[in-house]
Amino acid sequence: MADKKSNETESTEAPSEWVSLFDGESFNGWEMYGEEPFTEHWSIVDGAIACNAGIGEENVGFFRSVMTKADYGNFELELEYKIAKGGNSGIFYHVVEKEEWGHDYASGPEYQVLDDEFSRSETEPYKMVASSYAMYPAAATKKPNPHMQWNKVKIIYNEGHVEHWLNGEKVLEFEEGSEDWLAKKAAGKWANADSYAASTTGRISLQNHGDEVYYRNIRIKEL
């Protein structure tokens, strides 16, 4: 949707506004996927949502994500993250919570969060930082900051058009549901996952892959 100038008084539709998803102090507006209450892995540290705070390079095993209580369809999402050396996490969208699915990744496409330089868990380009996990690799020209330094993320989803940005640069662009997208899905990890990207609305979630990771300045603008 194109922005409209404030002096266009005849317009009945106001421009979308940025909405903060995290107040820096509490988990208001957030809940666990499939858990109640929050597990001990999640906390708030220095104005950031922290997962496994203070464990360093240790990995404590895979546990469930936190997610927004609200659903989003077309959106522009911005946030910052920093992750421990070798760490793995992810940002998901259009997440649908169903007991039989178990985790957010069953339904929600993922913007991969990873320390590429010292990764202990991933080596394939389409599973590295800023990729659409197990679907599309991010550009080789991407410039992630080193572990435990803040990185800026932007994700745009608009009627199937998807963009991944990292530190101010667009590093990936694709069309969800296109022939190319369907071919990649059919040939890869999600071939038999009817739940994957089945919904065009859903929650935003942050993954607990067992590593230390922090998220802050999380905001969204609906399109």
PDB file of C-alpha atoms in Angstrom:
ATOM      1  CA  MET A   1       0.000   0.000   0.000  1.00  0.00           C
ATOM      2  CA  ALA A   2       1.425   3.360  -0.992  1.00  0.00           C
ATOM      3  CA  ASP A   3       1.874   5.957   1.727  1.00  0.00           C
ATOM      4  CA  LYS A   4      -0.513   8.879   1.523  1.00  0.00           C
ATOM      5  CA  LYS A   5       0.519  12.418   2.373  1.00  0.00           C
ATOM      6  CA  SER A   6      -1.081  13.998   5.422  1.00  0.00           C
ATOM      7  CA  ASN A   7      -2.552  16.828   3.354  1.00  0.00           C
ATOM      8  CA  GLU A   8      -4.610  14.456   1.215  1.00  0.00           C
ATOM      9  CA  THR A   9      -7.750  15.123   3.227  1.00  0.00           C
ATOM     10  CA  GLU A  10     -10.070  13.292   0.852  1.00  0.00           C
ATOM     11  CA  SER A  11      -8.473   9.912   1.583  1.00  0.00           C
ATOM     12  CA  THR A  12     -10.446   7.610   3.868  1.00  0.00           C
ATOM     13  CA  GLU A  13      -7.555   5.219   4.434  1.00  0.00           C
ATOM     14  CA  ALA A  14      -4.704   6.248   6.714  1.00  0.00           C
ATOM     15  CA  PRO A  15      -1.178   4.923   6.167  1.00  0.00           C
ATOM     16  CA  SER A  16      -0.251   1.857   8.172  1.00  0.00           C
ATOM     17  CA  GLU A  17       1.640   2.682  11.336  1.00  0.00           C
ATOM     18  CA  TRP A  18       4.548   0.871  12.913  1.00  0.00           C
ATOM     19  CA  VAL A  19       3.501  -1.047  16.014  1.00  0.00           C
ATOM     20  CA  SER A  20       5.966  -2.207  18.650  1.00  0.00           C
ATOM     21  CA  LEU A  21       5.650  -5.919  19.436  1.00  0.00           C
ATOM     22  CA  PHE A  22       7.885  -5.808  22.513  1.00  0.00           C
ATOM     23  CA  ASP A  23       7.918  -3.173  25.249  1.00  0.00           C
ATOM     24  CA  GLY A  24      11.439  -4.030  26.442  1.00  0.00           C
ATOM     25  CA  GLU A  25      10.227  -4.908  29.924  1.00  0.00           C
ATOM     26  CA  SER A  26       7.633  -7.684  29.784  1.00  0.00           C
ATOM     27  CA  PHE A  27       6.183 -10.492  27.697  1.00  0.00           C
ATOM     28  CA  ASN A  28       2.921  -8.608  27.213  1.00  0.00           C
ATOM     29  CA  GLY A  29       1.550  -9.630  23.820  1.00  0.00           C
ATOM     30  CA  TRP A  30       3.602 -12.837  23.749  1.00  0.00           C
ATOM     31  CA  GLU A  31       3.025 -16.468  24.710  1.00  0.00           C
ATOM     32  CA  MET A  32       4.679 -19.838  24.315  1.00  0.00           C
ATOM     33  CA  TYR A  33       3.918 -22.162  21.429  1.00  0.00           C
ATOM     34  CA  GLY A  34       2.279 -25.165  23.082  1.00  0.00           C
ATOM     35  CA  GLU A  35       3.422 -24.278  26.599  1.00  0.00           C
ATOM     36  CA  GLU A  36       1.964 -22.489  29.622  1.00  0.00           C
ATOM     37  CA  PRO A  37       3.536 -20.596  31.321  1.00  0.00           C
ATOM     38  CA  PHE A  38       6.849 -19.455  29.814  1.00  0.00           C
ATOM     39  CA  THR A  39       9.665 -21.977  30.219  1.00  0.00           C
ATOM     40  CA  GLU A  40      12.796 -21.019  32.140  1.00  0.00           C
ATOM     41  CA  HIS A  41      14.766 -20.606  28.916  1.00  0.00           C
ATOM     42  CA  TRP A  42      13.126 -17.260  28.148  1.00  0.00           C
ATOM     43  CA  SER A  43      13.774 -14.000  30.015  1.00  0.00           C
ATOM     44  CA  ILE A  44      14.151 -10.263  29.473  1.00  0.00           C
ATOM     45  CA  VAL A  45      17.687  -8.905  29.683  1.00  0.00           C
ATOM     46  CA  ASP A  46      18.686  -5.276  29.089  1.00  0.00           C
ATOM     47  CA  GLY A  47      15.609  -4.488  27.033  1.00  0.00           C
ATOM     48  CA  ALA A  48      15.793  -7.626  24.886  1.00  0.00           C
ATOM     49  CA  ILE A  49      13.961 -10.930  24.719  1.00  0.00           C
ATOM     50  CA  ALA A  50      16.644 -13.384  25.782  1.00  0.00           C
ATOM     51  CA  CYS A  51      16.777 -17.102  25.079  1.00  0.00           C
ATOM     52  CA  ASN A  52      19.151 -19.180  27.201  1.00  0.00           C
ATOM     53  CA  ALA A  53      20.838 -16.055  28.578  1.00  0.00           C
ATOM     54  CA  GLY A  54      24.404 -16.490  29.747  1.00  0.00           C
ATOM     55  CA  ILE A  55      25.093 -20.025  28.530  1.00  0.00           C
ATOM     56  CA  GLY A  56      27.759 -18.916  26.048  1.00  0.00           C
ATOM     57  CA  GLU A  57      28.713 -21.592  23.519  1.00  0.00           C
ATOM     58  CA  GLU A  58      26.747 -24.309  25.308  1.00  0.00           C
ATOM     59  CA  ASN A  59      23.633 -25.794  23.713  1.00  0.00           C
ATOM     60  CA  VAL A  60      20.876 -26.951  26.049  1.00  0.00           C
ATOM     61  CA  GLY A  61      18.770 -28.771  23.449  1.00  0.00           C
ATOM     62  CA  PHE A  62      15.758 -27.898  21.331  1.00  0.00           C
ATOM     63  CA  PHE A  63      12.725 -26.407  23.088  1.00  0.00           C
ATOM     64  CA  ARG A  64       9.616 -24.471  22.085  1.00  0.00           C
ATOM     65  CA  SER A  65       9.393 -20.947  20.736  1.00  0.00           C
ATOM     66  CA  VAL A  66       7.744 -17.764  21.940  1.00  0.00           C
ATOM     67  CA  MET A  67       5.198 -16.134  19.645  1.00  0.00           C
ATOM     68  CA  THR A  68       2.967 -13.111  19.350  1.00  0.00           C
ATOM     69  CA  LYS A  69      -0.595 -13.437  20.540  1.00  0.00           C
ATOM     70  CA  ALA A  70      -1.794 -11.621  17.418  1.00  0.00           C
ATOM     71  CA  ASP A  71      -1.944 -12.934  13.843  1.00  0.00           C
ATOM     72  CA  TYR A  72      -0.458 -11.077  10.879  1.00  0.00           C
ATOM     73  CA  GLY A  73      -0.963 -11.493   7.143  1.00  0.00           C
ATOM     74  CA  ASN A  74       0.789  -8.946   4.910  1.00  0.00           C
ATOM     75  CA  PHE A  75       3.440  -7.114   6.900  1.00  0.00           C
ATOM     76  CA  GLU A  76       6.831  -5.487   7.187  1.00  0.00           C
ATOM     77  CA  LEU A  77       8.706  -6.717  10.272  1.00  0.00           C
ATOM     78  CA  GLU A  78      11.876  -5.202  11.711  1.00  0.00           C
ATOM     79  CA  LEU A  79      14.014  -6.324  14.637  1.00  0.00           C
ATOM     80  CA  GLU A  80      17.573  -6.717  15.861  1.00  0.00           C
ATOM     81  CA  TYR A  81      19.240  -9.895  17.068  1.00  0.00           C
ATOM     82  CA  LYS A  82      22.570 -11.032  18.451  1.00  0.00           C
ATOM     83  CA  ILE A  83      23.551 -14.655  18.855  1.00  0.00           C
ATOM     84  CA  ALA A  84      26.265 -16.625  20.647  1.00  0.00           C
ATOM     85  CA  LYS A  85      29.255 -18.124  18.874  1.00  0.00           C
ATOM     86  CA  GLY A  86      28.098 -21.000  16.693  1.00  0.00           C
ATOM     87  CA  GLY A  87      24.468 -20.395  17.644  1.00  0.00           C
ATOM     88  CA  ASN A  88      21.251 -21.171  15.789  1.00  0.00           C
ATOM     89  CA  SER A  89      17.776 -19.616  16.060  1.00  0.00           C
ATOM     90  CA  GLY A  90      15.077 -18.352  13.723  1.00  0.00           C
ATOM     91  CA  ILE A  91      12.245 -15.908  13.079  1.00  0.00           C
ATOM     92  CA  PHE A  92       9.008 -17.455  11.831  1.00  0.00           C
ATOM     93  CA  TYR A  93       5.849 -15.945  10.376  1.00  0.00           C
ATOM     94  CA  HIS A  94       2.320 -17.200   9.581  1.00  0.00           C
ATOM     95  CA  VAL A  95       2.723 -19.661  12.452  1.00  0.00           C
ATOM     96  CA  VAL A  96      -0.373 -21.712  13.249  1.00  0.00           C
ATOM     97  CA  GLU A  97      -0.559 -23.426  16.648  1.00  0.00           C
ATOM     98  CA  LYS A  98      -1.864 -26.983  16.558  1.00  0.00           C
ATOM     99  CA  GLU A  99      -1.091 -29.635  19.150  1.00  0.00           C
ATOM    100  CA  GLU A 100      -0.440 -32.291  16.526  1.00  0.00           C
ATOM    101  CA  TRP A 101       2.160 -30.108  14.793  1.00  0.00           C
ATOM    102  CA  GLY A 102       4.279 -29.656  17.908  1.00  0.00           C
ATOM    103  CA  HIS A 103       6.418 -26.680  16.838  1.00  0.00           C
ATOM    104  CA  ASP A 104       6.188 -23.434  14.902  1.00  0.00           C
ATOM    105  CA  TYR A 105       8.434 -24.636  12.072  1.00  0.00           C
ATOM    106  CA  ALA A 106       5.762 -27.114  10.999  1.00  0.00           C
ATOM    107  CA  SER A 107       3.677 -24.236   9.660  1.00  0.00           C
ATOM    108  CA  GLY A 108       5.746 -21.054   9.569  1.00  0.00           C
ATOM    109  CA  PRO A 109       8.419 -20.178   7.001  1.00  0.00           C
ATOM    110  CA  GLU A 110      11.688 -19.214   8.690  1.00  0.00           C
ATOM    111  CA  TYR A 111      14.167 -16.386   8.374  1.00  0.00           C
ATOM    112  CA  GLN A 112      17.233 -18.253   9.572  1.00  0.00           C
ATOM    113  CA  VAL A 113      19.245 -16.714  12.425  1.00  0.00           C
ATOM    114  CA  LEU A 114      22.707 -18.257  12.639  1.00  0.00           C
ATOM    115  CA  ASP A 115      26.323 -17.527  13.388  1.00  0.00           C
ATOM    116  CA  ASP A 116      27.544 -18.616   9.961  1.00  0.00           C
ATOM    117  CA  GLU A 117      31.224 -18.220  10.810  1.00  0.00           C
ATOM    118  CA  PHE A 118      31.266 -20.806  13.599  1.00  0.00           C
ATOM    119  CA  SER A 119      28.056 -22.707  12.879  1.00  0.00           C
ATOM    120  CA  ARG A 120      27.839 -26.057  14.644  1.00  0.00           C
ATOM    121  CA  SER A 121      24.531 -27.080  13.101  1.00  0.00           C
ATOM    122  CA  GLU A 122      24.304 -25.913   9.464  1.00  0.00           C
ATOM    123  CA  THR A 123      26.569 -25.841   6.414  1.00  0.00           C
ATOM    124  CA  GLU A 124      24.248 -25.716   3.374  1.00  0.00           C
ATOM    125  CA  PRO A 125      23.698 -22.233   1.890  1.00  0.00           C
ATOM    126  CA  TYR A 126      19.900 -22.470   2.090  1.00  0.00           C
ATOM    127  CA  LYS A 127      20.152 -23.103   5.834  1.00  0.00           C
ATOM    128  CA  MET A 128      22.550 -20.265   6.684  1.00  0.00           C
ATOM    129  CA  VAL A 129      21.789 -16.803   8.062  1.00  0.00           C
ATOM    130  CA  ALA A 130      19.060 -14.782   6.306  1.00  0.00           C
ATOM    131  CA  SER A 131      17.997 -17.768   4.195  1.00  0.00           C
ATOM    132  CA  SER A 132      14.421 -18.933   3.889  1.00  0.00           C
ATOM    133  CA  TYR A 133      15.287 -22.080   5.794  1.00  0.00           C
ATOM    134  CA  ALA A 134      15.571 -25.171   3.587  1.00  0.00           C
ATOM    135  CA  MET A 135      14.065 -23.245   0.655  1.00  0.00           C
ATOM    136  CA  TYR A 136      16.157 -20.317  -0.621  1.00  0.00           C
ATOM    137  CA  PRO A 137      19.721 -19.198   0.228  1.00  0.00           C
ATOM    138  CA  ALA A 138      20.523 -15.588   0.985  1.00  0.00           C
ATOM    139  CA  ALA A 139      22.874 -13.732  -1.346  1.00  0.00           C
ATOM    140  CA  ALA A 140      26.555 -14.546  -0.967  1.00  0.00           C
ATOM    141  CA  THR A 141      27.151 -10.793  -0.625  1.00  0.00           C
ATOM    142  CA  LYS A 142      25.317 -10.658   2.738  1.00  0.00           C
ATOM    143  CA  LYS A 143      27.243  -9.031   5.591  1.00  0.00           C
ATOM    144  CA  PRO A 144      26.265 -10.468   8.983  1.00  0.00           C
ATOM    145  CA  ASN A 145      28.012  -9.029  12.003  1.00  0.00           C
ATOM    146  CA  PRO A 146      30.088 -11.399  14.173  1.00  0.00           C
ATOM    147  CA  HIS A 147      28.604 -13.409  17.029  1.00  0.00           C
ATOM    148  CA  MET A 148      27.224 -11.398  19.964  1.00  0.00           C
ATOM    149  CA  GLN A 149      27.027  -8.237  17.877  1.00  0.00           C
ATOM    150  CA  TRP A 150      23.657  -6.791  16.886  1.00  0.00           C
ATOM    151  CA  ASN A 151      22.278  -7.440  13.414  1.00  0.00           C
ATOM    152  CA  LYS A 152      19.288  -5.697  11.826  1.00  0.00           C
ATOM    153  CA  VAL A 153      16.590  -7.787  10.155  1.00  0.00           C
ATOM    154  CA  LYS A 154      13.682  -6.822   7.927  1.00  0.00           C
ATOM    155  CA  ILE A 155      11.135  -9.277   6.564  1.00  0.00           C
ATOM    156  CA  ILE A 156       8.462  -8.238   4.084  1.00  0.00           C
ATOM    157  CA  TYR A 157       5.512 -10.431   3.146  1.00  0.00           C
ATOM    158  CA  ASN A 158       2.970  -8.972   0.749  1.00  0.00           C
ATOM    159  CA  GLU A 159       0.547 -11.192  -1.176  1.00  0.00           C
ATOM    160  CA  GLY A 160       3.173 -13.929  -1.490  1.00  0.00           C
ATOM    161  CA  HIS A 161       6.064 -11.599  -2.320  1.00  0.00           C
ATOM    162  CA  VAL A 162       8.797 -12.147   0.282  1.00  0.00           C
ATOM    163  CA  GLU A 163      11.937 -10.125   0.984  1.00  0.00           C
ATOM    164  CA  HIS A 164      14.692 -10.817   3.520  1.00  0.00           C
ATOM    165  CA  TRP A 165      16.958  -7.940   4.536  1.00  0.00           C
ATOM    166  CA  LEU A 166      20.093  -8.053   6.681  1.00  0.00           C
ATOM    167  CA  ASN A 167      21.898  -4.992   7.995  1.00  0.00           C
ATOM    168  CA  GLY A 168      20.250  -2.670   5.501  1.00  0.00           C
ATOM    169  CA  GLU A 169      20.724  -4.820   2.390  1.00  0.00           C
ATOM    170  CA  LYS A 170      18.143  -6.947   0.603  1.00  0.00           C
ATOM    171  CA  VAL A 171      19.679 -10.427   0.489  1.00  0.00           C
ATOM    172  CA  LEU A 172      16.753 -12.556  -0.710  1.00  0.00           C
ATOM    173  CA  GLU A 173      13.556 -12.123  -2.715  1.00  0.00           C
ATOM    174  CA  PHE A 174      11.081 -14.766  -3.864  1.00  0.00           C
ATOM    175  CA  GLU A 175       7.422 -15.460  -4.578  1.00  0.00           C
ATOM    176  CA  GLU A 176       5.701 -17.873  -2.219  1.00  0.00           C
ATOM    177  CA  GLY A 177       3.448 -20.236  -4.164  1.00  0.00           C
ATOM    178  CA  SER A 178       5.200 -19.701  -7.512  1.00  0.00           C
ATOM    179  CA  GLU A 179       6.210 -22.639  -9.708  1.00  0.00           C
ATOM    180  CA  ASP A 180       9.798 -22.274  -8.518  1.00  0.00           C
ATOM    181  CA  TRP A 181       8.705 -22.186  -4.863  1.00  0.00           C
ATOM    182  CA  LEU A 182       6.470 -25.247  -5.295  1.00  0.00           C
ATOM    183  CA  ALA A 183       9.296 -27.140  -7.004  1.00  0.00           C
ATOM    184  CA  LYS A 184      11.711 -26.357  -4.176  1.00  0.00           C
ATOM    185  CA  LYS A 185       9.164 -27.419  -1.572  1.00  0.00           C
ATOM    186  CA  ALA A 186       8.455 -30.677  -3.403  1.00  0.00           C
ATOM    187  CA  ALA A 187      12.154 -31.498  -3.706  1.00  0.00           C
ATOM    188  CA  GLY A 188      13.273 -30.704  -0.174  1.00  0.00           C
ATOM    189  CA  LYS A 189      12.677 -30.859   3.561  1.00  0.00           C
ATOM    190  CA  TRP A 190       9.034 -29.759   3.326  1.00  0.00           C
ATOM    191  CA  ALA A 191       7.986 -32.158   0.542  1.00  0.00           C
ATOM    192  CA  ASN A 192       5.599 -34.108   2.759  1.00  0.00           C
ATOM    193  CA  ALA A 193       4.690 -31.253   5.126  1.00  0.00           C
ATOM    194  CA  ASP A 194       1.223 -30.130   4.089  1.00  0.00           C
ATOM    195  CA  SER A 195       1.230 -27.750   7.069  1.00  0.00           C
ATOM    196  CA  TYR A 196       4.257 -25.751   5.830  1.00  0.00           C
ATOM    197  CA  ALA A 197       3.238 -22.267   4.607  1.00  0.00           C
ATOM    198  CA  ALA A 198      -0.345 -23.496   4.416  1.00  0.00           C
ATOM    199  CA  SER A 199      -1.676 -20.263   5.925  1.00  0.00           C
ATOM    200  CA  THR A 200      -1.155 -16.685   4.757  1.00  0.00           C
ATOM    201  CA  THR A 201      -1.878 -15.382   8.256  1.00  0.00           C
ATOM    202  CA  GLY A 202      -0.474 -16.368  11.623  1.00  0.00           C
ATOM    203  CA  ARG A 203       1.822 -15.551  14.510  1.00  0.00           C
ATOM    204  CA  ILE A 204       5.373 -14.210  14.524  1.00  0.00           C
ATOM    205  CA  SER A 205       7.649 -16.480  16.563  1.00  0.00           C
ATOM    206  CA  LEU A 206      11.229 -16.656  17.845  1.00  0.00           C
ATOM    207  CA  GLN A 207      12.957 -20.024  18.070  1.00  0.00           C
ATOM    208  CA  ASN A 208      14.710 -21.754  20.962  1.00  0.00           C
ATOM    209  CA  HIS A 209      17.238 -23.974  19.205  1.00  0.00           C
ATOM    210  CA  GLY A 210      19.116 -24.441  22.482  1.00  0.00           C
ATOM    211  CA  ASP A 211      21.563 -21.577  21.952  1.00  0.00           C
ATOM    212  CA  GLU A 212      21.926 -18.113  23.489  1.00  0.00           C
ATOM    213  CA  VAL A 213      20.216 -15.411  21.424  1.00  0.00           C
ATOM    214  CA  TYR A 214      18.689 -11.966  22.016  1.00  0.00           C
ATOM    215  CA  TYR A 215      15.976 -10.015  20.159  1.00  0.00           C
ATOM    216  CA  ARG A 216      15.074  -6.334  20.562  1.00  0.00           C
ATOM    217  CA  ASN A 217      13.428  -3.353  18.808  1.00  0.00           C
ATOM    218  CA  ILE A 218      10.744  -5.637  17.404  1.00  0.00           C
ATOM    219  CA  ARG A 219       8.129  -3.760  15.414  1.00  0.00           C
ATOM    220  CA  ILE A 220       5.655  -4.482  12.621  1.00  0.00           C
ATOM    221  CA  LYS A 221       3.684  -2.565  10.030  1.00  0.00           C
ATOM    222  CA  GLU A 222       0.709  -4.262   8.420  1.00  0.00           C
ATOM    223  CA  LEU A 223       0.459  -3.870   4.653  1.00  0.00           C
TER     224      LEU A 223
END
